[in-house]
Amino acid sequence: DAFGTEMVPHNRADLLENGDAIFDSIVSAFREARLSINVEVYIFDHGTIATSLARALEERARAGVEVRLLVDGFGSSLGELQDEMAAAGVKVEVYKPLRIYSLYRVGNRTHRRIFTVDGRIGFCGGVGIDDRWKGDARDPSEWRETMVRVEGPVVAELQHVFFEDWLHTTGEVLHGSAQF
C-alpha cells in the first residue's frame, strides 16, 4: 500500500520480450476482441508494424468492436493510417496535438503504452509502434523492449488510466459492459 494502491489477487502476468513476441501477442489479442479495444501510445509511426496493428484494429472496428486509439501529438506520426483507420470505424484521437500557439508547452505528453482488449486482457511496458522495435533484437536495427501481458483485475486499472486521458482529450466518458 506504499504507492496508494492495494495489491489485488487473481492477476496473471506474462513477460514479452522484443518485437516478435510483443507484436504477435498484441495482434492476436486484437483479433480475439469481441467488445472493445483501447490503445494509448506515445509512438505510433507509419511503417510495417504500424500497418499490421492498424489493419487488425480496422478489421475489429468493421466487425462492430468499439476501437479507440489515443496517440501522442508529439511522438506519433500516423500519416495516411489515421484516415484509413477512421474510415473503418476506429476512433482515432490525438493527445495534446501540437499547435503553433502552444509550441512553448510541448511538454506534458502521454508516454503511456496501454493496450486493453474487452476489459480482460491488457498490455503495458515500453514498446513503441514503430519498425525500430520489429524483430528480436538480433542487431542494432532491432530495438530491445519488454512488455507485460496481463489478465485479471489489473486490467481495470489500465482501463481507468486510459479513460482519464480519453476524457481529457475528447470529453467522452467511457463506461459499460463493453469496457469492463
Coordinates of C-alpha atoms in Angstrom, one line a residue:
D1 CA 0.0 0.0 0.0
A2 CA 3.1 2.3 -0.1
F3 CA 2.1 3.6 -3.5
G4 CA -1.5 4.4 -2.6
T5 CA -3.0 1.3 -4.4
E6 CA -3.9 -2.0 -2.9
M7 CA -2.4 -5.3 -4.2
V8 CA -5.3 -7.4 -5.5
P9 CA -5.2 -11.1 -6.1
H10 CA -6.2 -13.2 -9.2
N11 CA -4.0 -11.4 -11.8
R12 CA -1.8 -13.2 -14.3
A13 CA 1.2 -11.6 -16.0
D14 CA 3.3 -12.8 -18.9
L15 CA 6.6 -11.2 -19.8
L16 CA 7.0 -10.5 -23.5
E17 CA 10.5 -9.7 -24.8
N18 CA 11.2 -7.9 -28.1
G19 CA 9.1 -7.1 -31.1
D20 CA 8.4 -10.6 -32.4
A21 CA 6.8 -11.7 -29.2
I22 CA 5.2 -8.4 -28.3
F23 CA 3.5 -7.6 -31.6
D24 CA 2.4 -11.2 -32.3
S25 CA 0.7 -11.3 -28.8
I26 CA -1.0 -7.8 -29.2
V27 CA -2.3 -8.6 -32.7
S28 CA -3.5 -12.0 -31.6
A29 CA -5.4 -10.4 -28.7
F30 CA -6.9 -7.7 -31.0
R31 CA -8.2 -10.4 -33.4
E32 CA -10.0 -12.1 -30.5
A33 CA -11.7 -8.8 -29.3
R34 CA -15.5 -9.0 -29.2
L35 CA -16.4 -5.8 -27.4
S36 CA -13.7 -3.2 -27.1
I37 CA -10.1 -2.3 -27.8
N38 CA -8.4 0.7 -26.3
V39 CA -4.9 1.8 -27.2
E40 CA -2.9 4.7 -25.8
V41 CA 0.7 5.0 -27.0
Y42 CA 3.4 7.7 -27.3
I43 CA 4.9 6.5 -30.6
F44 CA 2.7 5.1 -33.4
D45 CA 4.7 5.7 -36.6
H46 CA 3.6 4.6 -40.1
G47 CA 5.6 1.5 -41.3
T48 CA 5.3 -2.3 -41.3
I49 CA 4.5 -2.7 -37.6
A50 CA 2.1 0.2 -37.6
T51 CA 0.3 -1.0 -40.7
S52 CA -0.1 -4.5 -39.2
L53 CA -1.6 -3.2 -36.0
A54 CA -3.8 -0.7 -37.9
R55 CA -5.2 -3.4 -40.1
A56 CA -6.1 -5.5 -37.0
L57 CA -7.8 -2.5 -35.4
E58 CA -9.7 -1.7 -38.6
E59 CA -10.9 -5.3 -39.0
R60 CA -12.2 -5.4 -35.5
A61 CA -13.9 -2.0 -35.9
R62 CA -15.7 -3.2 -39.1
A63 CA -16.8 -6.2 -37.1
G64 CA -18.6 -3.9 -34.6
V65 CA -16.0 -3.8 -31.8
E66 CA -15.6 -0.4 -30.2
V67 CA -12.0 0.6 -31.1
R68 CA -10.3 3.6 -29.7
L69 CA -6.7 4.8 -30.4
L70 CA -5.2 7.7 -28.5
V71 CA -1.7 8.8 -29.8
D72 CA 0.5 11.5 -28.6
G73 CA 0.6 14.6 -30.7
F74 CA 4.4 14.9 -30.5
G75 CA 5.6 11.3 -30.5
S76 CA 3.3 9.8 -33.2
S77 CA 3.0 10.2 -37.0
L78 CA 0.2 8.1 -38.3
G79 CA 0.3 9.5 -41.9
E80 CA -2.4 8.0 -44.1
L81 CA -3.1 5.3 -41.5
Q82 CA -5.1 7.8 -39.5
D83 CA -7.7 8.3 -42.3
E84 CA -7.8 4.6 -43.1
M85 CA -8.5 3.6 -39.5
A86 CA -11.1 6.4 -39.1
A87 CA -12.8 5.3 -42.3
A88 CA -13.0 1.7 -40.9
G89 CA -14.6 3.0 -37.6
V90 CA -11.6 3.3 -35.3
K91 CA -12.0 6.3 -33.1
V92 CA -8.6 8.0 -33.5
E93 CA -7.7 10.9 -31.3
V94 CA -4.5 12.9 -30.7
Y95 CA -3.5 13.7 -27.2
K96 CA -2.4 17.3 -26.9
P97 CA -1.9 18.0 -30.7
L98 CA 0.9 20.4 -31.5
R99 CA -0.4 23.8 -32.4
I100 CA 1.7 26.8 -33.4
Y101 CA 0.4 28.8 -30.5
S102 CA 1.2 26.1 -28.0
L103 CA 4.7 25.1 -29.0
Y104 CA 6.1 26.5 -25.8
R105 CA 4.1 23.9 -23.9
V106 CA 5.4 20.9 -25.8
G107 CA 5.9 19.0 -22.5
N108 CA 3.3 17.1 -20.6
R109 CA 3.0 14.3 -23.2
T110 CA 1.4 10.9 -22.8
H111 CA 4.3 8.5 -22.7
R112 CA 2.0 5.6 -21.7
R113 CA 1.8 2.3 -23.6
I114 CA -1.6 0.9 -22.7
F115 CA -3.5 -1.7 -24.7
T116 CA -6.7 -3.3 -23.4
V117 CA -9.0 -5.8 -25.0
D118 CA -12.6 -6.5 -23.9
G119 CA -11.6 -5.2 -20.4
R120 CA -10.0 -8.6 -19.7
I121 CA -6.6 -8.5 -21.4
G122 CA -4.1 -5.7 -21.1
F123 CA -0.6 -4.9 -22.2
C124 CA 1.8 -2.3 -20.7
G125 CA 5.5 -1.6 -20.9
G126 CA 7.8 0.4 -23.1
V127 CA 7.3 -0.5 -26.8
G128 CA 6.5 1.9 -29.5
I129 CA 4.5 1.1 -32.6
D130 CA 7.4 1.6 -35.0
D131 CA 9.6 -0.6 -37.1
R132 CA 12.6 0.1 -34.8
W133 CA 11.0 -2.4 -32.4
K134 CA 10.5 -5.1 -35.0
G135 CA 12.3 -8.4 -34.7
D136 CA 14.1 -10.0 -31.7
A137 CA 17.0 -7.5 -31.0
R138 CA 19.3 -9.5 -33.3
D139 CA 21.2 -6.4 -34.3
P140 CA 21.3 -2.6 -33.6
S141 CA 18.5 -2.0 -36.1
E142 CA 16.1 -4.1 -33.9
W143 CA 15.5 -2.4 -30.6
R144 CA 15.1 -4.4 -27.5
E145 CA 12.0 -3.9 -25.3
T146 CA 9.8 -5.6 -22.7
M147 CA 6.0 -5.6 -22.3
V148 CA 3.8 -7.4 -19.9
R149 CA 0.6 -9.1 -20.9
V150 CA -1.9 -9.1 -18.0
E151 CA -5.3 -10.6 -17.2
G152 CA -7.4 -10.1 -14.1
P153 CA -8.4 -7.1 -12.0
V154 CA -5.3 -5.2 -13.0
V155 CA -6.8 -4.6 -16.5
A156 CA -9.4 -2.4 -14.9
E157 CA -6.6 -0.2 -13.6
L158 CA -5.2 0.1 -17.0
Q159 CA -8.6 1.0 -18.4
H160 CA -9.0 3.7 -15.8
V161 CA -5.8 5.4 -16.8
F162 CA -6.8 5.2 -20.5
F163 CA -10.3 6.6 -19.6
E164 CA -8.8 9.6 -17.9
D165 CA -6.7 10.6 -20.9
W166 CA -9.5 9.8 -23.3
L167 CA -11.9 12.1 -21.3
H168 CA -9.2 14.8 -21.1
T169 CA -8.8 14.6 -24.9
T170 CA -12.4 14.1 -26.1
G171 CA -14.8 14.9 -23.3
E172 CA -16.3 11.4 -23.7
V173 CA -17.0 9.4 -20.6
L174 CA -16.4 5.7 -21.2
H175 CA -18.2 3.1 -19.2
G176 CA -20.3 0.0 -19.5
S177 CA -20.0 -3.7 -20.1
A178 CA -18.0 -3.4 -23.3
Q179 CA -15.2 -1.8 -21.3
F180 CA -15.2 -3.9 -18.2

